[in-house]
Short mmCIF file of C-alpha atoms and ligand atoms in Angstrom, two decimals:
data_model
loop_
_atom_site.label_atom_id
_atom_site.label_comp_id
_atom_site.label_asym_id
_atom_site.label_seq_id
_atom_site.Cartn_x
_atom_site.Cartn_y
_atom_site.Cartn_z
CA UNK A 1 -13.01 -74.25 -30.22
CA UNK A 2 -16.53 -74.51 -31.66
CA UNK A 3 -19.23 -72.55 -30.00
CA UNK A 4 -22.50 -70.61 -31.36
CA UNK A 5 -21.48 -67.36 -29.70
CA UNK A 6 -18.23 -66.62 -31.59
CA UNK A 7 -17.75 -66.42 -35.28
CA UNK A 8 -14.74 -66.37 -37.64
CA UNK A 9 -14.56 -62.72 -37.20
CA UNK A 10 -14.54 -62.99 -33.41
CA UNK A 11 -11.80 -65.79 -33.87
CA UNK A 12 -9.67 -62.93 -35.63
CA UNK A 13 -10.24 -60.56 -32.76
CA UNK A 14 -9.27 -63.52 -30.18
CA UNK A 15 -5.66 -63.86 -32.30
CA UNK A 16 -5.38 -60.16 -32.25
CA UNK A 17 -6.10 -59.30 -28.61
CA UNK A 18 -3.89 -62.59 -27.53
CA UNK A 19 -0.87 -60.92 -29.76
CA UNK A 20 -1.47 -57.25 -28.42
CA UNK A 21 -1.16 -58.63 -24.89
CA UNK A 22 1.87 -60.65 -25.66
CA UNK A 23 3.25 -57.55 -26.85
CA UNK A 24 2.03 -55.02 -24.06
CA UNK A 25 1.45 -57.10 -21.06
CA UNK A 26 3.71 -60.11 -21.10
CA UNK A 27 7.07 -58.66 -21.08
CA UNK A 28 6.21 -56.09 -18.71
CA UNK A 29 3.84 -58.18 -16.42
CA UNK A 30 6.49 -58.86 -13.60
CA UNK A 31 7.78 -55.35 -13.68
CA UNK A 32 4.50 -54.08 -13.26
CA UNK A 33 3.76 -56.79 -10.24
CA UNK A 34 6.71 -55.40 -8.75
CA UNK A 35 5.92 -51.94 -8.67
CA UNK A 36 2.57 -52.78 -7.78
CA UNK A 37 0.56 -50.77 -10.72
CA UNK A 38 0.37 -50.71 -14.57
CA UNK A 39 2.53 -47.08 -15.38
CA UNK A 40 1.09 -44.52 -17.32
CA UNK A 41 3.23 -45.92 -20.52
CA UNK A 42 1.82 -49.19 -19.84
CA UNK A 43 -2.14 -47.54 -19.79
CA UNK A 44 -1.20 -45.53 -23.12
CA UNK A 45 0.23 -48.51 -24.91
CA UNK A 46 -3.13 -50.52 -23.75
CA UNK A 47 -4.86 -47.65 -24.91
CA UNK A 48 -2.77 -47.67 -28.59
CA UNK A 49 -3.25 -51.21 -28.92
CA UNK A 50 -6.87 -50.67 -28.85
CA UNK A 51 -7.58 -52.94 -25.77
CA UNK A 52 -9.53 -50.28 -23.52
CA UNK A 53 -11.98 -49.20 -26.26
CA UNK A 54 -14.17 -52.36 -26.91
CA UNK A 55 -17.70 -51.61 -26.35
CA UNK A 56 -19.84 -52.45 -23.37
CA UNK A 57 -23.64 -53.32 -24.95
CA UNK A 58 -24.79 -54.86 -27.90
CA UNK A 59 -22.69 -57.38 -30.09
CA UNK A 60 -19.91 -55.31 -29.53
CA UNK A 61 -19.72 -56.57 -25.79
CA UNK A 62 -18.83 -60.45 -27.75
CA UNK A 63 -15.72 -58.69 -28.45
CA UNK A 64 -15.21 -57.57 -25.01
CA UNK A 65 -16.09 -60.93 -23.78
CA UNK A 66 -12.78 -62.25 -25.54
CA UNK A 67 -10.54 -59.28 -24.17
CA UNK A 68 -11.62 -60.45 -20.99
CA UNK A 69 -11.02 -63.94 -21.39
CA UNK A 70 -7.92 -63.13 -22.73
CA UNK A 71 -6.71 -60.92 -20.10
CA UNK A 72 -7.38 -63.66 -17.31
CA UNK A 73 -5.07 -65.86 -19.83
CA UNK A 74 -2.10 -63.88 -19.34
CA UNK A 75 -1.74 -65.32 -15.92
CA UNK A 76 -1.55 -61.82 -13.88
CA UNK A 77 -4.79 -61.27 -11.99
CA UNK A 78 -3.46 -57.74 -10.72
CA UNK A 79 -3.09 -56.61 -14.40
CA UNK A 80 -6.38 -58.31 -15.42
CA UNK A 81 -8.24 -56.32 -12.31
CA UNK A 82 -6.93 -53.05 -13.30
CA UNK A 83 -7.72 -53.31 -16.73
CA UNK A 84 -11.24 -54.71 -15.69
CA UNK A 85 -11.77 -52.08 -13.30
CA UNK A 86 -10.71 -48.97 -15.56
CA UNK A 87 -12.34 -50.17 -18.86
CA UNK A 88 -15.38 -51.92 -17.74
CA UNK A 89 -16.59 -52.10 -14.25
CA UNK A 90 -15.91 -48.18 -13.28
CA UNK A 91 -16.37 -46.91 -17.10
CA UNK A 92 -19.86 -48.65 -17.30
CA UNK A 93 -21.37 -46.37 -14.72
CA UNK A 94 -20.36 -43.70 -17.32
CA UNK A 95 -21.56 -45.57 -20.19
CA UNK A 96 -24.62 -46.28 -18.17
CA UNK A 97 -25.88 -43.17 -16.65
CA UNK A 98 -23.41 -40.67 -17.49
CA UNK A 99 -24.44 -37.21 -19.11
CA UNK A 100 -23.33 -36.62 -22.53
CA UNK A 101 -21.03 -34.02 -20.81
CA UNK A 102 -19.54 -36.52 -18.48
CA UNK A 103 -19.13 -38.85 -21.36
CA UNK A 104 -17.67 -36.30 -23.37
CA UNK A 105 -15.23 -35.24 -20.71
CA UNK A 106 -13.99 -38.82 -19.60
CA UNK A 107 -14.48 -41.58 -22.06
CA UNK A 108 -12.04 -40.38 -25.11
CA UNK A 109 -9.25 -40.27 -22.61
CA UNK A 110 -10.12 -43.54 -21.02
CA UNK A 111 -10.61 -45.56 -23.95
CA UNK A 112 -6.73 -43.98 -24.93
CA UNK A 113 -5.43 -44.86 -21.58
CA UNK A 114 -4.81 -40.92 -20.60
CA UNK A 115 -7.34 -40.72 -17.78
CA UNK A 116 -7.59 -44.09 -15.36
CA UNK A 117 -10.63 -44.74 -13.66
CA UNK A 118 -11.47 -46.12 -10.15
CA UNK A 119 -14.47 -47.63 -8.33
CA UNK A 120 -14.59 -46.42 -4.92
CA UNK A 121 -17.38 -48.30 -3.16
CA UNK A 122 -16.38 -50.50 -0.07
CA UNK A 123 -15.58 -49.17 3.16
CA UNK A 124 -13.80 -50.63 6.53
CA UNK A 125 -17.67 -51.63 7.46
CA UNK A 126 -19.24 -51.72 4.50
CA UNK A 127 -17.97 -54.66 2.03
CA UNK A 128 -20.68 -57.35 1.39
CA UNK A 129 -23.49 -55.48 3.23
CA UNK A 130 -23.50 -51.97 1.83
CA UNK A 131 -26.00 -50.43 4.49
CA UNK A 132 -23.06 -49.26 6.65
CA UNK A 133 -21.95 -47.11 4.41
CA UNK A 134 -20.46 -43.77 5.70
CA UNK A 135 -18.87 -41.42 3.41
CA UNK A 136 -21.18 -38.68 3.26
CA UNK A 137 -21.86 -35.91 0.67
CA UNK A 138 -23.15 -32.72 2.23
CA UNK A 139 -25.21 -30.40 -0.21
CA UNK A 140 -23.36 -27.40 -0.72
CA UNK A 141 -24.01 -24.13 -3.05
CA UNK A 142 -23.38 -25.87 -6.75
CA UNK A 143 -22.29 -29.20 -5.63
CA UNK A 144 -21.26 -31.13 -2.43
CA UNK A 145 -18.67 -31.46 0.14
CA UNK A 146 -17.38 -35.21 0.50
CA UNK A 147 -15.97 -36.85 3.43
CA UNK A 148 -15.14 -40.50 4.03
CA UNK A 149 -12.59 -43.39 3.62
CA UNK A 150 -12.92 -45.87 0.86
CA UNK A 151 -10.74 -48.94 1.19
CA UNK A 152 -9.44 -51.79 -1.60
CA UNK A 153 -9.52 -49.06 -4.36
CA UNK A 154 -8.05 -51.04 -7.60
CA UNK A 155 -5.87 -48.22 -9.53
CA UNK A 156 -6.17 -46.16 -6.30
CA UNK A 157 -2.70 -44.39 -6.71
CA UNK A 158 -2.86 -44.11 -10.51
CA UNK A 159 -6.68 -42.87 -11.01
CA UNK A 160 -7.56 -39.60 -12.58
CA UNK A 161 -10.66 -39.98 -11.54
CA UNK A 162 -13.02 -41.97 -8.84
CA UNK A 163 -16.60 -43.28 -9.39
CA UNK A 164 -17.70 -42.89 -5.73
CA UNK A 165 -20.60 -44.05 -3.63
CA UNK A 166 -21.55 -41.60 -1.26
CA UNK A 167 -24.58 -41.14 1.52
CA UNK A 168 -26.46 -38.06 0.19
CA UNK A 169 -29.67 -38.42 1.80
CA UNK A 170 -30.84 -37.97 5.38
CA UNK A 171 -30.60 -41.58 6.44
CA UNK A 172 -28.10 -42.69 8.75
CA UNK A 173 -25.41 -45.57 8.02
CA UNK A 174 -26.77 -48.92 8.70
CA UNK A 175 -30.44 -47.62 7.46
CA UNK A 176 -30.02 -48.90 3.85
CA UNK A 177 -28.69 -47.60 0.64
CA UNK A 178 -31.83 -45.51 -0.09
CA UNK A 179 -30.44 -41.99 -0.22
CA UNK A 180 -26.89 -43.14 -1.89
CA UNK A 181 -25.36 -41.18 -4.81
CA UNK A 182 -22.47 -41.39 -7.20
CA UNK A 183 -20.23 -38.97 -7.61
CA UNK A 184 -17.05 -38.60 -10.30
CA UNK A 185 -14.79 -37.34 -7.96
CA UNK A 186 -11.47 -35.84 -9.40
CA UNK A 187 -8.36 -37.56 -8.10
CA UNK A 188 -6.28 -34.32 -7.57
CA UNK A 189 -9.00 -32.51 -6.03
CA UNK A 190 -7.88 -30.85 -2.52
CA UNK A 191 -8.73 -32.97 0.29
CA UNK A 192 -8.18 -36.41 -1.81
CA UNK A 193 -5.52 -38.33 -0.14
CA UNK A 194 -4.58 -41.97 -1.47
CA UNK A 195 -2.24 -44.47 0.43
CA UNK A 196 -1.37 -48.11 -0.62
CA UNK A 197 -2.92 -51.04 0.77
CA UNK A 198 -0.88 -53.65 -0.79
CA UNK A 199 -2.52 -57.28 -1.02
CA UNK A 200 -0.84 -60.43 -0.63
CA UNK A 201 -2.26 -61.21 -4.09
CA UNK A 202 -3.36 -58.94 -7.09
CA UNK A 203 -0.37 -57.46 -6.73
CA UNK A 204 -0.14 -54.99 -9.77
CA UNK A 205 -3.70 -53.81 -9.09
CA UNK A 206 -2.53 -50.79 -7.36
CA UNK A 207 -4.96 -51.36 -4.75
CA UNK A 208 -5.22 -48.41 -2.25
CA UNK A 209 -6.92 -46.65 0.82
CA UNK A 210 -8.86 -43.38 -0.57
CA UNK A 211 -9.51 -40.55 2.17
CA UNK A 212 -11.73 -37.95 1.10
CA UNK A 213 -11.70 -35.04 3.30
CA UNK A 214 -14.39 -32.43 2.58
CA UNK A 215 -13.80 -32.68 -0.95
CA UNK A 216 -15.76 -30.24 -3.18
CA UNK A 217 -17.57 -31.69 -5.72
CA UNK A 218 -19.77 -29.64 -8.68
CA UNK A 219 -23.16 -30.80 -9.14
CA UNK A 220 -22.39 -32.05 -12.35
CA UNK A 221 -20.54 -34.48 -11.52
CA UNK A 222 -23.39 -36.48 -10.11
CA UNK A 223 -23.53 -39.79 -11.89
CA UNK A 224 -27.56 -40.84 -12.79
CA UNK A 225 -30.04 -39.82 -10.62
CA UNK A 226 -29.47 -38.25 -7.00
CA UNK A 227 -30.11 -40.34 -4.35
CA UNK A 228 -30.80 -43.37 -6.69
CA UNK A 229 -27.20 -45.15 -6.10
CA UNK A 230 -29.13 -48.48 -5.00
CA UNK A 231 -31.10 -48.76 -8.43
CA UNK A 232 -28.02 -47.94 -10.60
CA UNK A 233 -25.87 -50.46 -8.53
CA UNK A 234 -28.11 -53.20 -9.12
CA UNK A 235 -27.67 -52.77 -12.64
CA UNK A 236 -24.07 -52.19 -13.12
CA UNK A 237 -23.24 -54.80 -10.16
CA UNK A 238 -24.57 -57.68 -12.46
CA UNK A 239 -22.40 -56.30 -15.24
CA UNK A 240 -19.58 -56.19 -13.13
CA UNK A 241 -20.17 -60.00 -11.82
CA UNK A 242 -20.01 -60.96 -15.46
CA UNK A 243 -17.14 -59.37 -16.32
CA UNK A 244 -15.24 -60.68 -13.00
CA UNK A 245 -16.33 -64.25 -14.15
CA UNK A 246 -14.93 -63.83 -17.44
CA UNK A 247 -11.65 -62.77 -16.35
CA UNK A 248 -11.79 -65.65 -13.92
CA UNK A 249 -12.26 -68.04 -16.99
CA UNK A 250 -9.23 -66.80 -18.58
CA UNK A 251 -7.50 -67.24 -15.25
CA UNK A 252 -8.72 -70.93 -15.12
CA UNK A 253 -7.67 -71.49 -18.84
CA UNK A 254 -3.95 -69.91 -17.70
CA UNK A 255 -3.56 -72.09 -14.66
CA UNK A 256 -4.82 -75.39 -16.53
CA UNK A 257 -2.40 -74.95 -19.31
CA UNK A 258 0.59 -74.41 -17.08
CA UNK A 259 -0.83 -77.59 -15.47
CA UNK A 260 -1.21 -79.71 -18.28
CA UNK A 261 2.66 -78.74 -19.75
CA UNK A 262 3.95 -79.36 -16.15
CA UNK A 263 2.71 -83.03 -15.49
CA UNK A 264 3.58 -84.18 -19.42
CA UNK A 265 6.91 -82.81 -18.72
CA UNK A 266 7.80 -83.60 -14.71
CA UNK A 267 9.32 -86.97 -14.32
CA UNK A 268 8.84 -88.97 -11.27
CA UNK A 269 9.75 -92.79 -11.09
CA UNK A 270 11.19 -92.40 -14.59
CA UNK A 271 7.85 -91.46 -16.25
CA UNK A 272 5.86 -88.31 -16.59
CA UNK A 273 3.69 -87.24 -13.92
CA UNK A 274 0.80 -87.78 -16.39
CA UNK A 275 1.66 -91.38 -16.28
CA UNK A 276 -0.02 -91.63 -13.13
CA UNK A 277 -3.91 -92.25 -13.69
CA UNK A 278 -4.89 -90.13 -10.74
CA UNK A 279 -3.05 -87.09 -11.80
CA UNK A 280 -4.83 -87.35 -15.59
CA UNK A 281 -8.15 -87.83 -13.81
CA UNK A 282 -7.78 -85.01 -11.36
CA UNK A 283 -6.93 -82.63 -14.54
CA UNK A 284 -9.67 -84.03 -16.45
CA UNK A 285 -12.35 -83.05 -13.83
CA UNK A 286 -10.92 -79.52 -13.83
CA UNK A 287 -11.17 -79.24 -17.66
CA UNK A 288 -14.48 -80.54 -17.84
CA UNK A 289 -15.26 -78.16 -15.21
CA UNK A 290 -13.66 -75.26 -17.20
CA UNK A 291 -15.51 -76.29 -20.57
CA UNK A 292 -18.85 -76.06 -18.50
CA UNK A 293 -18.14 -72.96 -17.16
CA UNK A 294 -16.84 -71.29 -20.10
CA UNK A 295 -19.52 -72.02 -22.31
CA UNK A 296 -22.02 -70.57 -19.33
CA UNK A 297 -19.83 -67.51 -19.15
CA UNK A 298 -20.59 -67.04 -23.42
CA UNK A 299 -23.99 -67.81 -23.02
CA UNK A 300 -24.16 -64.99 -20.38
CA UNK A 301 -22.21 -62.58 -22.66
CA UNK A 302 -24.63 -63.32 -25.44
CA UNK A 303 -27.45 -62.65 -22.91
CA UNK A 304 -25.92 -59.23 -22.18
CA UNK A 305 -25.36 -58.71 -25.94
CA UNK A 306 -29.09 -58.92 -26.11
CA UNK A 307 -29.63 -56.67 -23.42
CA UNK A 308 -31.03 -59.63 -21.22
CA UNK A 309 -28.05 -60.22 -18.57
CA UNK A 310 -29.94 -61.03 -14.86
CA UNK A 311 -28.76 -61.34 -11.79
CA UNK A 312 -29.20 -64.89 -11.36
CA UNK A 313 -26.94 -65.60 -14.25
CA UNK A 314 -24.19 -63.26 -13.64
CA UNK A 315 -24.02 -64.52 -10.06
CA UNK A 316 -23.69 -68.15 -11.38
CA UNK A 317 -20.83 -66.98 -13.76
CA UNK A 318 -18.99 -65.06 -11.24
CA UNK A 319 -19.33 -67.73 -8.49
CA UNK A 320 -18.32 -70.72 -10.76
CA UNK A 321 -15.35 -69.32 -12.29
CA UNK A 322 -13.69 -67.68 -9.49
CA UNK A 323 -14.23 -71.12 -7.39
CA UNK A 324 -12.83 -73.19 -10.08
CA UNK A 325 -10.05 -71.23 -10.36
CA UNK A 326 -9.30 -71.87 -6.57
CA UNK A 327 -9.41 -75.86 -6.95
CA UNK A 328 -7.57 -75.53 -10.24
CA UNK A 329 -4.94 -73.45 -8.24
CA UNK A 330 -4.51 -75.92 -5.57
CA UNK A 331 -3.74 -78.49 -7.76
CA UNK A 332 -1.62 -76.63 -9.81
CA UNK A 333 0.68 -75.92 -6.85
CA UNK A 334 0.19 -79.33 -5.65
CA UNK A 335 1.73 -81.20 -8.40
CA UNK A 336 4.30 -78.41 -8.89
CA UNK A 337 5.77 -79.55 -5.31
CA UNK A 338 8.16 -77.31 -3.73
CA UNK A 339 9.17 -75.29 -6.90
CA UNK A 340 5.80 -73.98 -7.13
CA UNK A 341 6.12 -72.27 -3.65
CA UNK A 342 9.17 -70.26 -4.79
CA UNK A 343 7.99 -66.78 -4.30
CA UNK A 344 8.20 -65.98 -7.84
CA UNK A 345 6.64 -69.08 -8.95
CA UNK A 346 3.92 -68.71 -11.40
CA UNK A 347 2.00 -71.45 -9.43
CA UNK A 348 2.42 -69.62 -5.97
CA UNK A 349 0.95 -66.26 -7.85
CA UNK A 350 -1.85 -68.03 -9.49
CA UNK A 351 -2.97 -69.79 -5.97
CA UNK A 352 -2.59 -66.32 -4.03
CA UNK A 353 -4.39 -64.34 -6.75
CA UNK A 354 -7.57 -67.28 -7.25
CA UNK A 355 -7.75 -66.89 -3.14
CA UNK A 356 -8.91 -63.40 -3.85
CA UNK A 357 -11.15 -63.94 -6.60
CA UNK A 358 -13.88 -65.59 -4.58
CA UNK A 359 -13.81 -61.98 -2.53
CA UNK A 360 -13.35 -59.16 -4.97
CA UNK A 361 -16.45 -58.16 -7.00
CA UNK A 362 -18.73 -59.71 -4.57
CA UNK A 363 -17.91 -63.03 -2.14
CA UNK A 364 -19.03 -66.20 -3.10
CA UNK A 365 -21.37 -66.41 -0.35
CA UNK A 366 -23.21 -63.16 -1.68
CA UNK A 367 -23.19 -65.02 -4.96
CA UNK A 368 -24.95 -68.22 -3.39
CA UNK A 369 -27.23 -66.00 -1.62
CA UNK A 370 -28.44 -64.44 -5.05
CA UNK A 371 -28.96 -67.76 -6.66
CA UNK A 372 -30.92 -69.01 -3.93
CA UNK A 373 -32.93 -66.01 -4.01
CA UNK A 374 -33.82 -66.06 -7.94
CA UNK A 375 -34.17 -69.80 -7.91
CA UNK A 376 -37.23 -70.73 -10.05
CA UNK A 377 -36.15 -73.70 -11.60
CA UNK A 378 -37.87 -72.19 -14.92
CA UNK A 379 -38.46 -74.85 -17.87
C1 FAD B 401 -8.58 -57.64 -5.04
C2 FAD B 401 -9.25 -57.00 -4.81
C3 FAD B 401 -9.81 -55.84 -5.39
C4 FAD B 401 -10.96 -54.82 -5.12
N1 FAD B 401 -11.13 -53.90 -5.63
C5 FAD B 401 -12.05 -52.90 -5.03
C6 FAD B 401 -12.23 -51.99 -5.82
O1 FAD B 401 -11.74 -51.57 -6.92
N2 FAD B 401 -13.22 -50.88 -5.37
C7 FAD B 401 -14.11 -51.14 -4.35
O2 FAD B 401 -14.94 -50.66 -3.80
N3 FAD B 401 -14.12 -52.45 -3.71
C8 FAD B 401 -12.92 -53.35 -4.10
N4 FAD B 401 -12.59 -54.50 -3.53
C9 FAD B 401 -13.41 -54.66 -1.97
C10 FAD B 401 -14.31 -55.91 -2.55
O3 FAD B 401 -15.68 -55.37 -3.15
C11 FAD B 401 -15.07 -56.50 -1.22
O4 FAD B 401 -13.43 -57.24 -0.57
C12 FAD B 401 -16.26 -57.53 -1.09
O5 FAD B 401 -17.35 -56.62 -1.30
C13 FAD B 401 -16.02 -58.05 0.38
O6 FAD B 401 -16.44 -57.08 1.29
P1 FAD B 401 -15.56 -57.43 2.48
O7 FAD B 401 -13.81 -57.72 2.20
O8 FAD B 401 -15.49 -56.00 3.21
O9 FAD B 401 -15.55 -58.63 3.20
P2 FAD B 401 -17.01 -58.69 4.30
O10 FAD B 401 -18.45 -58.03 3.56
O11 FAD B 401 -16.82 -58.07 5.55
O12 FAD B 401 -17.09 -60.34 4.28
C14 FAD B 401 -16.27 -61.11 4.97
C15 FAD B 401 -16.56 -62.43 4.39
O13 FAD B 401 -17.87 -62.71 4.77
C16 FAD B 401 -18.36 -63.85 4.37
N5 FAD B 401 -19.48 -63.39 3.97
C17 FAD B 401 -20.13 -62.04 3.32
N6 FAD B 401 -21.14 -62.34 3.25
C18 FAD B 401 -22.03 -63.27 3.71
C19 FAD B 401 -23.33 -63.97 3.84
N7 FAD B 401 -24.40 -63.20 3.26
N8 FAD B 401 -23.21 -65.18 4.08
C20 FAD B 401 -22.24 -65.76 4.58
N9 FAD B 401 -21.10 -65.38 4.60
C21 FAD B 401 -20.95 -64.09 3.96
C22 FAD B 401 -17.60 -64.03 2.98
O14 FAD B 401 -16.75 -65.05 2.94
C23 FAD B 401 -16.72 -62.71 2.97
O15 FAD B 401 -15.50 -62.88 2.31
C24 FAD B 401 -11.46 -55.34 -3.81
C25 FAD B 401 -11.27 -56.64 -3.02
C26 FAD B 401 -10.53 -57.28 -3.49
C27 FAD B 401 -9.97 -58.36 -3.01
#
């Protein structure tokens, strides 16, 4: 495919990444779905293949964009979410705001797949609206005591460390995010418990509830500036949305490949399903939307590489890629007929996963709100 954003070297990277994922992920994906997580040997293999070490910033991010799309192309949203949260969404807080000491302590192990990262933001009453965040960090000698409960934490049972948003100032829940801070909380600290929160979808994403009960966190585990989590989140969440969008682009590509193969092979009335014009046209619509979305996603990745990604662009990529994943998954399931609904069938998994893509990393409605708020129709 020809695009100004990727050159011949990028095409080689894509081929290398795709081959590595075929070696490390695809033969194990069903087992990881069944066990609900990527096992530590899986993480190490991803690390050995260099799949956890692509850059977050500058032109190196274009290689990350390729990796994220190819992770989506594996067809397993649980796996893509696990790797995306570990190597991008959680890790970005260290990349962007971590001290040299924190980066030295965590990044090399994370890149090798020896230290797994998770992101603990959401709570029972604080998802789209984080003003109601209740997890508290009380200042004590040399650090904080953290108490609270985080929900839907991807990589929850396997994580070595949680990048956690806590309320550290005087403002009570419901009064905005001013006074919130980011802490790195060691998963082995006394007072941390985690219990599986299995979802109907994203089965290998290891989604857990994580409870902090008076957990001591040393002062040097504060990420970025004290009580400035809001400012840090605004920056990191744009990056998260871009990554989620790129992952979803790959997911749509996988879904449309499967669908295309099926309608060309499956016979109805002694002809392939694709002989029916209504079928061909429906697939063509998805295909055209896919080309538009993925080229816009590449453009957004290029903007990020130049340090110019903005909230509006990131929100559009996240919204459009995840919403297209839903409509494509519906078509995929419909044209596969009952065989697509078999519990272990790929179309059923793709459909389940697609429905959560419009919620994870920010619900579609939130993306629409942000697109509306930034609507300037600049020439
Ligand atoms: C697969 C998966 C993985 C996840 N991983 C993590 C993780 O690793 N770490 C973490 O902290 N969280 C994680 N989450 C949680 C995720 O961030 C939240 O689900 C998301 O922010 C939405 O919050 P909520 O589910 O509480 O829904 P709510 O905020 O309660 O919203 C419910 C619904 O209301 C609608 N809605 C919301 N806002 C508006 C609005 N402004 N206008 C109109 N309608 C609106 C939307 O349809 C939304 O789905 C994960 C979620 C999923 C599904």
